[in-house]
Structures are given as structure tokens and as C-alpha cells.
PDB file of C-alpha atoms in Angstrom:
ATOM      1  CA  ARG A   1       0.002  -0.074   0.035  1.00 84.00           C
ATOM      2  CA  ASN A   2       1.131   3.563  -0.979  1.00 89.00           C
ATOM      3  CA  ARG A   3       0.282   5.699   1.974  1.00 93.00           C
ATOM      4  CA  ALA A   4       0.802   8.720  -0.197  1.00 94.00           C
ATOM      5  CA  VAL A   5      -2.169   7.634  -2.410  1.00 93.00           C
ATOM      6  CA  THR A   6      -4.464   5.630  -0.143  1.00 94.00           C
ATOM      7  CA  ASP A   7      -4.357   7.324   3.282  1.00 96.00           C
ATOM      8  CA  THR A   8      -6.003  10.671   4.103  1.00 97.00           C
ATOM      9  CA  TYR A   9      -5.332  13.372   6.708  1.00 97.00           C
ATOM     10  CA  GLU A  10      -6.871  16.565   7.752  1.00 98.00           C
ATOM     11  CA  PRO A  11      -4.459  19.075   6.168  1.00 98.00           C
ATOM     12  CA  GLY A  12      -4.628  22.158   8.597  1.00 97.00           C
ATOM     13  CA  SER A  13      -3.033  25.259   7.604  1.00 96.00           C
ATOM     14  CA  THR A  14      -1.571  23.976   4.371  1.00 97.00           C
ATOM     15  CA  PHE A  15      -4.916  24.148   2.951  1.00 98.00           C
ATOM     16  CA  LYS A  16      -5.443  27.941   3.332  1.00 98.00           C
ATOM     17  CA  VAL A  17      -3.784  28.484   0.034  1.00 98.00           C
ATOM     18  CA  VAL A  18      -6.925  27.402  -1.537  1.00 98.00           C
ATOM     19  CA  THR A  19      -9.040  30.255  -0.054  1.00 98.00           C
ATOM     20  CA  VAL A  20      -6.353  32.668  -0.847  1.00 98.00           C
ATOM     21  CA  ALA A  21      -5.949  31.490  -4.441  1.00 98.00           C
ATOM     22  CA  GLY A  22      -9.768  31.819  -4.849  1.00 98.00           C
ATOM     23  CA  ALA A  23      -9.919  35.144  -3.572  1.00 98.00           C
ATOM     24  CA  LEU A  24      -6.976  36.423  -5.670  1.00 98.00           C
ATOM     25  CA  SER A  25      -8.357  34.607  -8.767  1.00 98.00           C
ATOM     26  CA  GLU A  26     -11.976  36.126  -8.220  1.00 98.00           C
ATOM     27  CA  GLY A  27     -10.476  39.761  -8.123  1.00 98.00           C
ATOM     28  CA  LEU A  28     -11.867  40.181  -4.686  1.00 98.00           C
ATOM     29  CA  VAL A  29      -8.465  41.112  -3.152  1.00 98.00           C
ATOM     30  CA  THR A  30      -4.762  41.716  -4.215  1.00 98.00           C
ATOM     31  CA  PRO A  31      -1.598  40.714  -2.231  1.00 98.00           C
ATOM     32  CA  THR A  32      -1.646  44.118  -0.766  1.00 98.00           C
ATOM     33  CA  THR A  33      -5.384  44.361   0.207  1.00 98.00           C
ATOM     34  CA  SER A  34      -5.258  45.166   3.796  1.00 98.00           C
ATOM     35  CA  PHE A  35      -7.857  44.195   6.484  1.00 98.00           C
ATOM     36  CA  PHE A  36      -8.120  45.061  10.241  1.00 98.00           C
ATOM     37  CA  LEU A  37      -8.268  41.672  12.137  1.00 98.00           C
ATOM     38  CA  LYS A  38      -9.344  41.071  15.677  1.00 96.00           C
ATOM     39  CA  ASP A  39      -7.726  38.320  17.572  1.00 94.00           C
ATOM     40  CA  TRP A  40     -11.025  36.433  17.255  1.00 96.00           C
ATOM     41  CA  ILE A  41     -13.916  35.883  14.839  1.00 97.00           C
ATOM     42  CA  ARG A  42     -17.397  34.620  15.335  1.00 96.00           C
ATOM     43  CA  VAL A  43     -18.517  32.249  12.803  1.00 96.00           C
ATOM     44  CA  ALA A  44     -22.376  31.166  13.336  1.00 94.00           C
ATOM     45  CA  ASP A  45     -22.495  29.725  16.856  1.00 93.00           C
ATOM     46  CA  ARG A  46     -18.432  29.559  17.171  1.00 94.00           C
ATOM     47  CA  VAL A  47     -15.581  31.797  18.032  1.00 95.00           C
ATOM     48  CA  VAL A  48     -12.221  31.190  16.032  1.00 96.00           C
ATOM     49  CA  ASN A  49      -8.954  32.416  17.521  1.00 95.00           C
ATOM     50  CA  GLU A  50      -5.543  32.497  15.931  1.00 95.00           C
ATOM     51  CA  HIS A  51      -3.277  29.707  16.683  1.00 91.00           C
ATOM     52  CA  GLU A  52      -0.744  32.056  18.349  1.00 90.00           C
ATOM     53  CA  PRO A  53      -2.191  34.727  20.407  1.00 91.00           C
ATOM     54  CA  ARG A  54      -1.921  38.170  18.917  1.00 92.00           C
ATOM     55  CA  PRO A  55      -3.395  41.669  19.413  1.00 95.00           C
ATOM     56  CA  ALA A  56      -6.031  43.107  16.796  1.00 96.00           C
ATOM     57  CA  GLN A  57      -3.925  44.321  13.716  1.00 97.00           C
ATOM     58  CA  GLN A  58      -3.878  45.272  10.237  1.00 98.00           C
ATOM     59  CA  MET A  59      -2.880  42.525   7.789  1.00 97.00           C
ATOM     60  CA  THR A  60      -2.477  42.384   4.239  1.00 98.00           C
ATOM     61  CA  VAL A  61      -3.627  39.335   2.224  1.00 98.00           C
ATOM     62  CA  SER A  62       0.109  38.444   1.855  1.00 97.00           C
ATOM     63  CA  GLN A  63       0.511  38.573   5.612  1.00 96.00           C
ATOM     64  CA  ILE A  64      -2.707  36.571   6.124  1.00 97.00           C
ATOM     65  CA  LEU A  65      -0.996  33.645   4.144  1.00 96.00           C
ATOM     66  CA  SER A  66       2.437  34.026   5.208  1.00 94.00           C
ATOM     67  CA  ASN A  67       1.638  34.360   8.939  1.00 94.00           C
ATOM     68  CA  SER A  68      -1.059  31.630   8.588  1.00 94.00           C
ATOM     69  CA  SER A  69      -3.879  33.808  10.131  1.00 97.00           C
ATOM     70  CA  ASN A  70      -6.972  31.844  10.936  1.00 97.00           C
ATOM     71  CA  ILE A  71      -8.999  35.049  11.283  1.00 98.00           C
ATOM     72  CA  GLY A  72      -7.750  36.346   7.848  1.00 98.00           C
ATOM     73  CA  THR A  73      -8.296  33.131   6.111  1.00 98.00           C
ATOM     74  CA  ILE A  74     -11.937  33.087   7.464  1.00 98.00           C
ATOM     75  CA  THR A  75     -12.393  36.879   6.490  1.00 98.00           C
ATOM     76  CA  LEU A  76     -11.272  35.961   2.998  1.00 98.00           C
ATOM     77  CA  ALA A  77     -13.525  32.860   2.897  1.00 98.00           C
ATOM     78  CA  GLU A  78     -16.457  34.889   4.022  1.00 97.00           C
ATOM     79  CA  LYS A  79     -15.778  37.454   1.369  1.00 98.00           C
ATOM     80  CA  LEU A  80     -15.465  34.590  -1.261  1.00 98.00           C
ATOM     81  CA  GLY A  81     -18.705  32.914   0.039  1.00 97.00           C
ATOM     82  CA  ARG A  82     -19.140  29.237   0.705  1.00 96.00           C
ATOM     83  CA  ARG A  83     -20.250  28.086  -2.716  1.00 97.00           C
ATOM     84  CA  ASN A  84     -17.149  29.735  -4.192  1.00 98.00           C
ATOM     85  CA  VAL A  85     -15.086  28.248  -1.517  1.00 98.00           C
ATOM     86  CA  ALA A  86     -16.386  24.873  -2.360  1.00 98.00           C
ATOM     87  CA  ARG A  87     -15.923  25.558  -6.113  1.00 98.00           C
ATOM     88  CA  TRP A  88     -12.234  26.425  -5.404  1.00 98.00           C
ATOM     89  CA  ILE A  89     -11.841  23.347  -3.301  1.00 98.00           C
ATOM     90  CA  ASP A  90     -13.161  21.129  -6.311  1.00 97.00           C
ATOM     91  CA  ARG A  91     -11.119  23.199  -8.686  1.00 97.00           C
ATOM     92  CA  PHE A  92      -7.789  22.252  -6.996  1.00 98.00           C
ATOM     93  CA  GLY A  93      -8.956  18.582  -7.048  1.00 97.00           C
ATOM     94  CA  PHE A  94      -9.755  17.739  -3.623  1.00 98.00           C
ATOM     95  CA  GLY A  95     -12.481  15.185  -3.076  1.00 97.00           C
ATOM     96  CA  ARG A  96     -11.909  13.200  -6.055  1.00 95.00           C
ATOM     97  CA  PRO A  97      -9.064  11.044  -7.231  1.00 95.00           C
ATOM     98  CA  THR A  98      -6.070  12.583  -8.964  1.00 94.00           C
ATOM     99  CA  GLY A  99      -5.857   9.674 -11.526  1.00 90.00           C
ATOM    100  CA  ILE A 100      -2.419   8.503 -10.425  1.00 92.00           C
ATOM    101  CA  ASP A 101      -1.482   4.960 -11.716  1.00 87.00           C
ATOM    102  CA  PHE A 102      -1.647   3.211  -8.420  1.00 89.00           C
ATOM    103  CA  PRO A 103      -4.531   1.175  -7.221  1.00 91.00           C
ATOM    104  CA  GLY A 104      -6.751   1.936  -4.227  1.00 92.00           C
ATOM    105  CA  GLU A 105      -6.376   5.751  -4.682  1.00 94.00           C
ATOM    106  CA  SER A 106      -8.587   7.499  -2.025  1.00 96.00           C
ATOM    107  CA  ARG A 107     -10.700  10.496  -3.098  1.00 96.00           C
ATOM    108  CA  GLY A 108     -10.275  12.196   0.270  1.00 97.00           C
ATOM    109  CA  ILE A 109     -13.530  13.474   2.200  1.00 97.00           C
ATOM    110  CA  VAL A 110     -14.954  17.044   1.112  1.00 97.00           C
ATOM    111  CA  LEU A 111     -18.527  17.809   2.416  1.00 95.00           C
ATOM    112  CA  PRO A 112     -20.733  19.027  -0.393  1.00 95.00           C
ATOM    113  CA  VAL A 113     -21.711  22.500   0.116  1.00 95.00           C
ATOM    114  CA  GLU A 114     -25.412  21.626   0.476  1.00 96.00           C
ATOM    115  CA  LYS A 115     -24.277  19.998   3.654  1.00 96.00           C
ATOM    116  CA  TRP A 116     -22.258  22.654   5.183  1.00 96.00           C
ATOM    117  CA  SER A 117     -23.424  24.163   8.520  1.00 95.00           C
ATOM    118  CA  GLY A 118     -23.403  27.893   9.540  1.00 94.00           C
ATOM    119  CA  SER A 119     -19.828  27.331  11.009  1.00 95.00           C
ATOM    120  CA  THR A 120     -18.442  25.196   8.369  1.00 96.00           C
ATOM    121  CA  ILE A 121     -16.916  28.344   6.502  1.00 97.00           C
ATOM    122  CA  GLY A 122     -14.874  28.768   9.663  1.00 96.00           C
ATOM    123  CA  ASN A 123     -13.187  25.451   9.656  1.00 97.00           C
ATOM    124  CA  VAL A 124     -13.050  24.139   6.099  1.00 98.00           C
ATOM    125  CA  PRO A 125     -10.819  27.018   4.788  1.00 97.00           C
ATOM    126  CA  LEU A 126      -8.507  26.443   7.722  1.00 97.00           C
ATOM    127  CA  GLY A 127      -7.960  22.788   6.544  1.00 97.00           C
ATOM    128  CA  GLN A 128     -10.286  21.307   9.294  1.00 97.00           C
ATOM    129  CA  GLY A 129     -13.213  19.073   8.447  1.00 95.00           C
ATOM    130  CA  VAL A 130     -11.694  17.956   5.223  1.00 97.00           C
ATOM    131  CA  ALA A 131      -9.329  15.009   4.433  1.00 98.00           C
ATOM    132  CA  VAL A 132      -6.810  14.869   1.584  1.00 98.00           C
ATOM    133  CA  THR A 133      -4.200  12.518   0.427  1.00 97.00           C
ATOM    134  CA  PRO A 134      -0.483  13.874   0.349  1.00 97.00           C
ATOM    135  CA  THR A 135      -0.668  13.205  -3.452  1.00 97.00           C
ATOM    136  CA  GLN A 136      -3.418  15.654  -3.735  1.00 97.00           C
ATOM    137  CA  MET A 137      -1.709  18.176  -1.658  1.00 97.00           C
ATOM    138  CA  ALA A 138       1.523  17.681  -3.616  1.00 97.00           C
ATOM    139  CA  ARG A 139      -0.398  18.006  -6.748  1.00 97.00           C
ATOM    140  CA  ALA A 140      -2.120  21.486  -5.404  1.00 97.00           C
ATOM    141  CA  TYR A 141       1.268  23.093  -4.478  1.00 98.00           C
ATOM    142  CA  GLY A 142       2.900  21.584  -7.687  1.00 97.00           C
ATOM    143  CA  ALA A 143       0.285  23.565  -9.711  1.00 98.00           C
ATOM    144  CA  ILE A 144       1.322  26.713  -7.758  1.00 98.00           C
ATOM    145  CA  ALA A 145       4.989  26.161  -8.494  1.00 97.00           C
ATOM    146  CA  ASN A 146       4.102  25.233 -12.236  1.00 97.00           C
ATOM    147  CA  GLY A 147       2.698  28.617 -13.051  1.00 98.00           C
ATOM    148  CA  GLY A 148      -0.708  27.542 -12.139  1.00 98.00           C
ATOM    149  CA  VAL A 149      -0.973  24.169 -14.153  1.00 98.00           C
ATOM    150  CA  ALA A 150      -1.581  20.903 -12.318  1.00 97.00           C
ATOM    151  CA  ASN A 151      -0.105  17.846 -13.677  1.00 94.00           C
ATOM    152  CA  GLU A 152      -1.730  14.545 -13.271  1.00 92.00           C
ATOM    153  CA  PRO A 153       0.674  12.664 -10.930  1.00 93.00           C
ATOM    154  CA  TYR A 154       2.109   9.166 -11.995  1.00 89.00           C
ATOM    155  CA  LEU A 155       4.483   6.494 -10.740  1.00 86.00           C
ATOM    156  CA  VAL A 156       5.803   4.951 -13.799  1.00 86.00           C
ATOM    157  CA  GLU A 157       6.735   7.189 -16.788  1.00 84.00           C
ATOM    158  CA  ARG A 158       8.550   4.628 -18.929  1.00 87.00           C
ATOM    159  CA  VAL A 159       9.016   0.872 -19.217  1.00 91.00           C
ATOM    160  CA  GLY A 160      11.890  -0.265 -21.139  1.00 91.00           C
ATOM    161  CA  GLY A 161      12.484   3.105 -22.401  1.00 90.00           C
ATOM    162  CA  LYS A 162       8.818   3.191 -23.930  1.00 91.00           C
ATOM    163  CA  ARG A 163       6.527   6.107 -22.478  1.00 88.00           C
ATOM    164  CA  VAL A 164       3.720   4.574 -20.847  1.00 85.00           C
ATOM    165  CA  HIS A 165       2.040   7.587 -19.234  1.00 80.00           C
ATOM    166  CA  LYS A 166       1.765  11.131 -20.569  1.00 81.00           C
ATOM    167  CA  PRO A 167       0.170  13.215 -17.700  1.00 80.00           C
ATOM    168  CA  LYS A 168      -2.903  15.505 -18.396  1.00 91.00           C
ATOM    169  CA  GLN A 169      -2.351  19.106 -17.491  1.00 95.00           C
ATOM    170  CA  THR A 170      -5.103  21.192 -16.150  1.00 95.00           C
ATOM    171  CA  ARG A 171      -4.775  25.092 -15.557  1.00 98.00           C
ATOM    172  CA  ILE A 172      -6.080  25.862 -11.935  1.00 97.00           C
ATOM    173  CA  ILE A 173      -4.976  29.330 -11.573  1.00 98.00           C
ATOM    174  CA  SER A 174      -3.703  32.215 -13.644  1.00 98.00           C
ATOM    175  CA  PRO A 175       0.166  32.387 -14.009  1.00 98.00           C
ATOM    176  CA  THR A 176      -0.313  35.842 -12.334  1.00 98.00           C
ATOM    177  CA  VAL A 177      -2.077  34.469  -9.341  1.00 98.00           C
ATOM    178  CA  ALA A 178       0.610  31.690  -9.187  1.00 98.00           C
ATOM    179  CA  ALA A 179       3.310  34.085  -9.062  1.00 98.00           C
ATOM    180  CA  GLN A 180       1.566  36.061  -6.188  1.00 98.00           C
ATOM    181  CA  LEU A 181       0.954  32.824  -4.160  1.00 98.00           C
ATOM    182  CA  MET A 182       4.611  31.745  -4.651  1.00 97.00           C
ATOM    183  CA  ALA A 183       5.899  35.154  -3.268  1.00 95.00           C
ATOM    184  CA  MET A 184       3.611  34.904  -0.325  1.00 95.00           C
ATOM    185  CA  LEU A 185       4.582  31.398   0.293  1.00 95.00           C
ATOM    186  CA  ARG A 186       8.288  32.421   0.260  1.00 93.00           C
ATOM    187  CA  ASN A 187       7.594  34.911   3.079  1.00 86.00           C
ATOM    188  CA  VAL A 188       6.555  31.767   5.158  1.00 84.00           C
ATOM    189  CA  VAL A 189      10.212  30.835   5.536  1.00 85.00           C
ATOM    190  CA  SER A 190      11.915  34.025   4.816  1.00 82.00           C
ATOM    191  CA  GLU A 191      10.177  36.114   7.579  1.00 73.00           C
TER     192      GLU A 191
END
């Protein structure tokens, strides 16, 4: 069994890039769009805090992603709307097999938007309440690194010198949004 293909996990903050990509792609924000973020946010019947306590402050979209802000990500998700958040999750390929040439691939677990509760928009964009495979996450981040184009993953490219797999390519985000995300993700480690 290949655990990268068959096993799922809750991705947590690594999933925040989907919401940010959606908000950028829909033209709702730019990397420099700024929000005043309290140190908590109410989502339906729940209160969500940051993973690390901080005072209320102004943050750009770039800072929201590079600082992994729960409050900022939820703010972007609410701006995007639950149907669009769900559409971007699907667009990145979560909730369905990647098509990798290995048996037993899990599709992951993504709740259909019709079954979302009032507080779901406060946890799914944070990578909670969804399950993904490592291969799905690698494909998503690979698309960002590849100028917005996702390659269908595969294990075997050639057998005896003969090509047995030519991966399908799918544009997920524009080259501009991919470049913006790459710059923001660099800040995760440089700052």
C-alpha cells in the first residue's frame, strides 16, 4: 500500500492556500489588500481564535497567508462565499482521485456545500473538516509552483524506454495568481 495515495489526513493550515487562491483569482483582493483583524472571529455559533495569540492588527492578504492567520483566512472565505470556497476546493482537485497510476487511491473527504453548517466556512478554509491525500496536496502545491498548471501525478513514466504515461495538464489558476502565491509562500520561510 502506498500511503501517499491511499491514506488521508486533515491538512490544517497548508489548505489555506486554496481560499487565498480563490480570493485572488476572483479579483476580490490583491496581495496588498489590507484588513483590520481582531484576535478572534465569530462564525455562526462558534468563536475562532488565532493559533498563536496576537493583538488585533492590520494585515495584508500576503501577511494573512505567510503568517497563517485563521482570522484572515476566514475573512477571505466569507468574502468569497461558501459556494465559491467549495468551487475552489473542487477546482484544486480535492474530493476526487488525482488519476495516479496506483490502485486504491482515496478521493479524500470533502463535504458537499449543501451539507455545510453555518460554521463550516470557519473550519474548512483552515483545513479542518476535510481529508486529503499527500498526493492531492503535492499536486495542488505543484500547480502553484508550475505557473498555475496541475500535472496528473504518476508513478511510472517509462517501461523499457517506452513512455507509458503522458500526464494530463489542467490550468487551475492564472500565471499571475501563481506568481503572487509563490511570493507569499516564500515569506513563510523568509520571515
